[in-house]
Tab-separated table of C-alpha atoms in Angstrom:
chain	number	residue	atom	x	y	z
A	542	PRO	CA	-51.944	-10.904	-63.568
A	543	GLU	CA	-50.402	-13.401	-61.207
A	544	TYR	CA	-49.808	-10.678	-58.607
A	545	ALA	CA	-50.341	-6.926	-58.219
A	546	SER	CA	-49.283	-4.399	-55.585
A	547	LEU	CA	-49.501	-0.608	-55.395
A	548	SER	CA	-46.352	-0.308	-57.512
A	549	SER	CA	-46.001	-3.538	-59.500
A	550	VAL	CA	-47.778	-6.081	-61.698
A	551	ARG	CA	-46.690	-9.656	-62.387
A	552	PHE	CA	-48.200	-11.314	-65.457
A	553	THR	CA	-47.857	-14.650	-67.246
A	554	TRP	CA	-48.169	-15.972	-70.785
A	555	ALA	CA	-48.405	-19.361	-72.508
A	556	PRO	CA	-45.739	-20.506	-75.017
A	557	PRO	CA	-46.940	-20.804	-78.633
A	558	SER	CA	-48.282	-24.196	-79.642
A	559	TYR	CA	-45.952	-24.220	-82.659
A	560	GLY	CA	-42.340	-23.067	-82.437
A	561	GLY	CA	-41.580	-22.868	-86.151
A	562	GLY	CA	-39.952	-26.283	-86.400
A	563	GLU	CA	-37.075	-25.386	-84.062
A	564	PRO	CA	-36.984	-25.279	-80.259
A	565	LEU	CA	-37.821	-21.951	-78.660
A	566	GLU	CA	-34.809	-20.270	-77.089
A	567	SER	CA	-36.229	-17.149	-75.440
A	568	PHE	CA	-39.092	-14.664	-75.218
A	569	GLU	CA	-38.942	-10.968	-75.964
A	570	LEU	CA	-41.280	-8.598	-74.116
A	571	ARG	CA	-42.310	-5.020	-74.771
A	572	TRP	CA	-44.533	-2.981	-72.465
A	573	VAL	CA	-45.715	0.488	-71.556
A	574	SER	CA	-47.482	1.705	-68.411
A	575	VAL	CA	-50.562	3.911	-68.743
A	576	PRO	CA	-52.985	5.616	-66.327
A	577	ILE	CA	-56.059	3.436	-66.709
A	578	VAL	CA	-58.500	6.252	-65.933
A	579	GLU	CA	-57.433	8.313	-68.952
A	580	VAL	CA	-56.195	5.690	-71.406
A	581	GLU	CA	-57.555	5.716	-74.968
A	582	PRO	CA	-57.750	2.071	-76.132
A	583	GLU	CA	-57.180	2.897	-79.796
A	584	ALA	CA	-53.804	4.432	-78.882
A	585	LEU	CA	-52.431	1.311	-77.161
A	586	PRO	CA	-50.947	-0.472	-80.234
A	587	ALA	CA	-48.950	2.594	-81.253
A	588	LEU	CA	-47.698	3.058	-77.698
A	589	VAL	CA	-46.505	-0.508	-77.092
A	590	HIS	CA	-44.930	-0.787	-80.552
A	591	GLY	CA	-43.405	2.700	-80.336
A	592	ASP	CA	-39.957	3.899	-79.339
A	593	GLY	CA	-41.076	4.711	-75.798
A	594	ALA	CA	-41.848	1.104	-74.870
A	595	GLN	CA	-39.577	-0.818	-72.514
A	596	ARG	CA	-38.256	-4.219	-73.494
A	597	ALA	CA	-36.658	-7.317	-72.009
A	598	GLU	CA	-35.625	-10.788	-73.175
A	599	VAL	CA	-36.036	-13.784	-70.866
A	600	LYS	CA	-35.149	-17.459	-71.021
A	601	VAL	CA	-37.606	-19.848	-72.617
A	602	GLU	CA	-38.271	-21.516	-69.263
A	603	GLN	CA	-39.600	-18.213	-67.901
A	604	THR	CA	-43.251	-17.439	-68.589
A	605	VAL	CA	-43.806	-14.892	-65.829
A	606	PHE	CA	-42.557	-11.305	-65.635
A	607	GLU	CA	-42.925	-8.506	-63.108
A	608	VAL	CA	-43.014	-4.797	-63.931
A	609	SER	CA	-42.220	-2.570	-60.948
A	610	GLY	CA	-41.959	1.165	-60.379
A	611	LEU	CA	-45.587	1.792	-61.320
A	612	ARG	CA	-47.802	4.480	-59.891
A	613	ALA	CA	-50.855	3.223	-58.032
A	614	GLY	CA	-53.606	2.276	-60.457
A	615	GLU	CA	-51.404	2.275	-63.555
A	616	ALA	CA	-51.922	-0.519	-66.068
A	617	VAL	CA	-49.195	-2.440	-67.890
A	618	VAL	CA	-49.737	-3.055	-71.604
A	619	PRO	CA	-47.458	-6.000	-72.549
A	620	ILE	CA	-46.828	-7.921	-75.742
A	621	VAL	CA	-44.666	-11.049	-76.073
A	622	ARG	CA	-43.041	-12.998	-78.915
A	623	GLY	CA	-40.889	-16.107	-79.055
A	624	ARG	CA	-37.449	-16.580	-80.606
A	625	ASN	CA	-35.752	-19.689	-82.008
A	626	CYS	CA	-32.430	-20.122	-83.829
A	627	ILE	CA	-33.963	-18.675	-87.010
A	628	GLY	CA	-35.420	-15.522	-85.534
A	629	PHE	CA	-38.406	-13.945	-83.818
A	630	GLY	CA	-42.051	-14.870	-84.287
A	631	SER	CA	-44.996	-12.486	-84.349
A	632	TRP	CA	-45.987	-10.331	-81.408
A	633	SER	CA	-48.948	-11.329	-79.285
A	634	VAL	CA	-52.173	-9.344	-79.542
A	635	VAL	CA	-52.209	-6.020	-77.683
A	636	PRO	CA	-54.497	-6.239	-74.615
A	637	ASP	CA	-57.818	-4.456	-75.042
A	638	ALA	CA	-59.499	-2.035	-72.662
A	639	LEU	CA	-61.302	-4.808	-70.761
A	640	GLN	CA	-58.091	-6.764	-70.177
A	641	LEU	CA	-56.313	-3.699	-68.816
A	642	GLY	CA	-58.384	-3.901	-65.647
A	643	ALA	CA	-56.603	-7.167	-64.834
A	644	LEU	CA	-53.174	-5.753	-65.706
A	645	ARG	CA	-53.060	-2.783	-63.371
A	646	SER	CA	-51.423	-2.131	-60.047
A	647	LEU	CA	-53.677	-1.705	-57.037
A	648	ALA	CA	-55.626	1.528	-56.845
A	649	ASP	CA	-55.084	3.972	-53.997
A	650	VAL	CA	-56.409	7.305	-52.759
A	651	PRO	CA	-55.571	10.273	-55.037
A	652	GLU	CA	-52.085	11.708	-54.829
A	653	THR	CA	-51.394	14.807	-52.744
A	654	LEU	CA	-51.421	18.067	-54.697
A	655	GLN	CA	-47.860	18.913	-55.692
A	656	ALA	CA	-48.447	22.652	-56.101
A	657	SER	CA	-50.268	24.965	-53.703
A	658	PRO	CA	-53.743	26.044	-54.810
A	659	THR	CA	-54.281	29.747	-55.510
A	660	LEU	CA	-56.999	32.234	-54.605
A	661	GLU	CA	-57.956	35.342	-56.568
A	662	ARG	CA	-60.706	37.869	-56.124
A	663	ALA	CA	-63.608	37.340	-58.506
A	664	ASP	CA	-64.567	40.226	-60.766
A	665	PRO	CA	-66.571	42.571	-58.471
A	666	THR	CA	-68.534	43.830	-61.486
A	667	ASP	CA	-70.583	40.621	-61.601
A	668	TYR	CA	-70.050	39.126	-58.129
A	669	ARG	CA	-69.923	40.207	-54.517
A	670	PRO	CA	-66.772	42.201	-53.715
A	671	TYR	CA	-65.445	39.497	-51.390
A	672	SER	CA	-66.072	36.562	-53.745
A	673	LEU	CA	-63.033	34.379	-54.463
A	674	THR	CA	-61.989	32.121	-57.331
A	675	ALA	CA	-59.963	29.009	-56.487
A	676	THR	CA	-57.548	27.276	-58.879
A	677	TRP	CA	-55.572	24.074	-58.405
A	678	THR	CA	-53.921	21.275	-60.394
A	679	CYS	CA	-55.630	17.892	-60.570
A	680	PRO	CA	-53.470	15.272	-58.800
A	681	GLY	CA	-52.848	11.724	-59.964
A	682	HIS	CA	-55.994	9.580	-59.872
A	683	CYS	CA	-54.232	6.412	-58.655
A	684	GLY	CA	-56.562	4.119	-60.524
A	685	GLU	CA	-60.014	5.481	-59.747
A	686	MET	CA	-61.958	8.479	-60.970
A	687	ILE	CA	-61.927	11.466	-58.608
A	688	SER	CA	-65.543	12.011	-57.610
A	689	HIS	CA	-65.123	15.352	-55.863
A	690	PHE	CA	-62.672	17.756	-54.235
A	691	GLU	CA	-62.912	19.284	-50.789
A	692	LEU	CA	-61.879	22.923	-50.499
A	693	ARG	CA	-61.408	24.508	-47.093
A	694	PHE	CA	-61.175	28.301	-46.924
A	695	VAL	CA	-59.349	29.078	-43.666
A	696	PRO	CA	-59.179	32.656	-42.377
A	697	THR	CA	-55.596	33.646	-41.645
A	698	MET	CA	-56.628	34.825	-38.220
A	699	ASP	CA	-57.587	31.204	-37.340
A	700	GLY	CA	-53.931	30.134	-37.381
A	701	LEU	CA	-54.249	28.147	-40.600
A	702	ASP	CA	-56.037	25.269	-38.888
A	703	GLU	CA	-57.094	22.856	-41.640
A	704	LYS	CA	-60.081	21.755	-39.526
A	705	GLY	CA	-61.495	25.273	-39.295
A	706	GLY	CA	-62.796	27.637	-41.921
A	707	THR	CA	-65.440	27.095	-44.561
A	708	LEU	CA	-65.743	23.721	-46.319
A	709	VAL	CA	-66.901	23.575	-49.946
A	710	ARG	CA	-67.214	20.472	-52.147
A	711	LYS	CA	-66.772	20.503	-55.916
A	712	ARG	CA	-68.367	17.434	-57.468
A	713	GLY	CA	-67.288	16.067	-60.815
A	714	THR	CA	-69.411	16.869	-63.857
A	715	GLU	CA	-66.638	15.764	-66.241
A	716	VAL	CA	-63.499	13.639	-66.259
A	717	TRP	CA	-60.754	15.560	-64.488
A	718	LYS	CA	-57.491	14.792	-66.241
A	719	GLU	CA	-54.267	14.499	-64.298
A	720	ARG	CA	-52.227	17.739	-64.155
A	721	ALA	CA	-55.102	19.758	-65.636
A	722	GLN	CA	-55.987	23.126	-64.111
A	723	ILE	CA	-59.319	23.194	-62.241
A	724	THR	CA	-61.136	26.394	-61.353
A	725	MET	CA	-64.031	26.935	-58.970
A	726	GLY	CA	-65.752	30.213	-58.368
A	727	PRO	CA	-67.017	32.588	-57.458
A	728	VAL	CA	-67.200	31.404	-53.840
A	729	HIS	CA	-68.673	33.772	-51.284
A	730	GLU	CA	-71.062	31.786	-49.066
A	731	GLY	CA	-69.636	31.569	-45.567
A	732	LEU	CA	-66.750	33.931	-46.309
A	733	VAL	CA	-66.200	37.092	-44.254
A	734	PRO	CA	-65.739	40.371	-46.142
A	735	SER	CA	-62.213	41.847	-45.913
A	736	ALA	CA	-60.816	38.676	-44.297
A	737	GLY	CA	-57.690	36.976	-45.599
A	738	TYR	CA	-57.939	33.288	-46.511
A	739	VAL	CA	-55.671	30.330	-47.129
A	740	LEU	CA	-57.023	27.504	-49.286
A	741	HIS	CA	-56.539	23.792	-48.612
A	742	VAL	CA	-57.600	21.295	-51.305
A	743	ARG	CA	-57.775	17.531	-51.306
């Protein structure tokens, strides 16, 4: 791209070498935005040619376009075609997976969890009676894979201080998809039997 920020991408294109025998009058653009961490390259053509794509038409003198309103780390998948007095030409080739890295907004730290994580007692038949199971929703990646989560189990008697309590890290053994439910448990090391806990996840 010519420019990228946390929420926008500006890209350029070159006019076709042959305009069909008549002067070019405008360019038509179609594009979709996709989370680059989870995108499936084989699905891109159907997405950008589908009904959900956005479109715009610009003057022939304009060969730069900016897409705004992106989430951090999202990639823009654009295609362009020219128009003369007779009609439209063919669409440009859909960018491949390698080109998407140059068509994304700047990456950022993961989004904040939108929903509060939950704690449940693990089955005491197989685990210690005070073992807990934690569940939370994976936040937006913002352009980079999430390598691990930090979970802090804070006893309610500590005044819910996020710096206190027991810290546990869950490292990634698979690709965590955005909005997917993640479960960790049973957790009992460092926890006090019969104590109440509040869970903080990031």
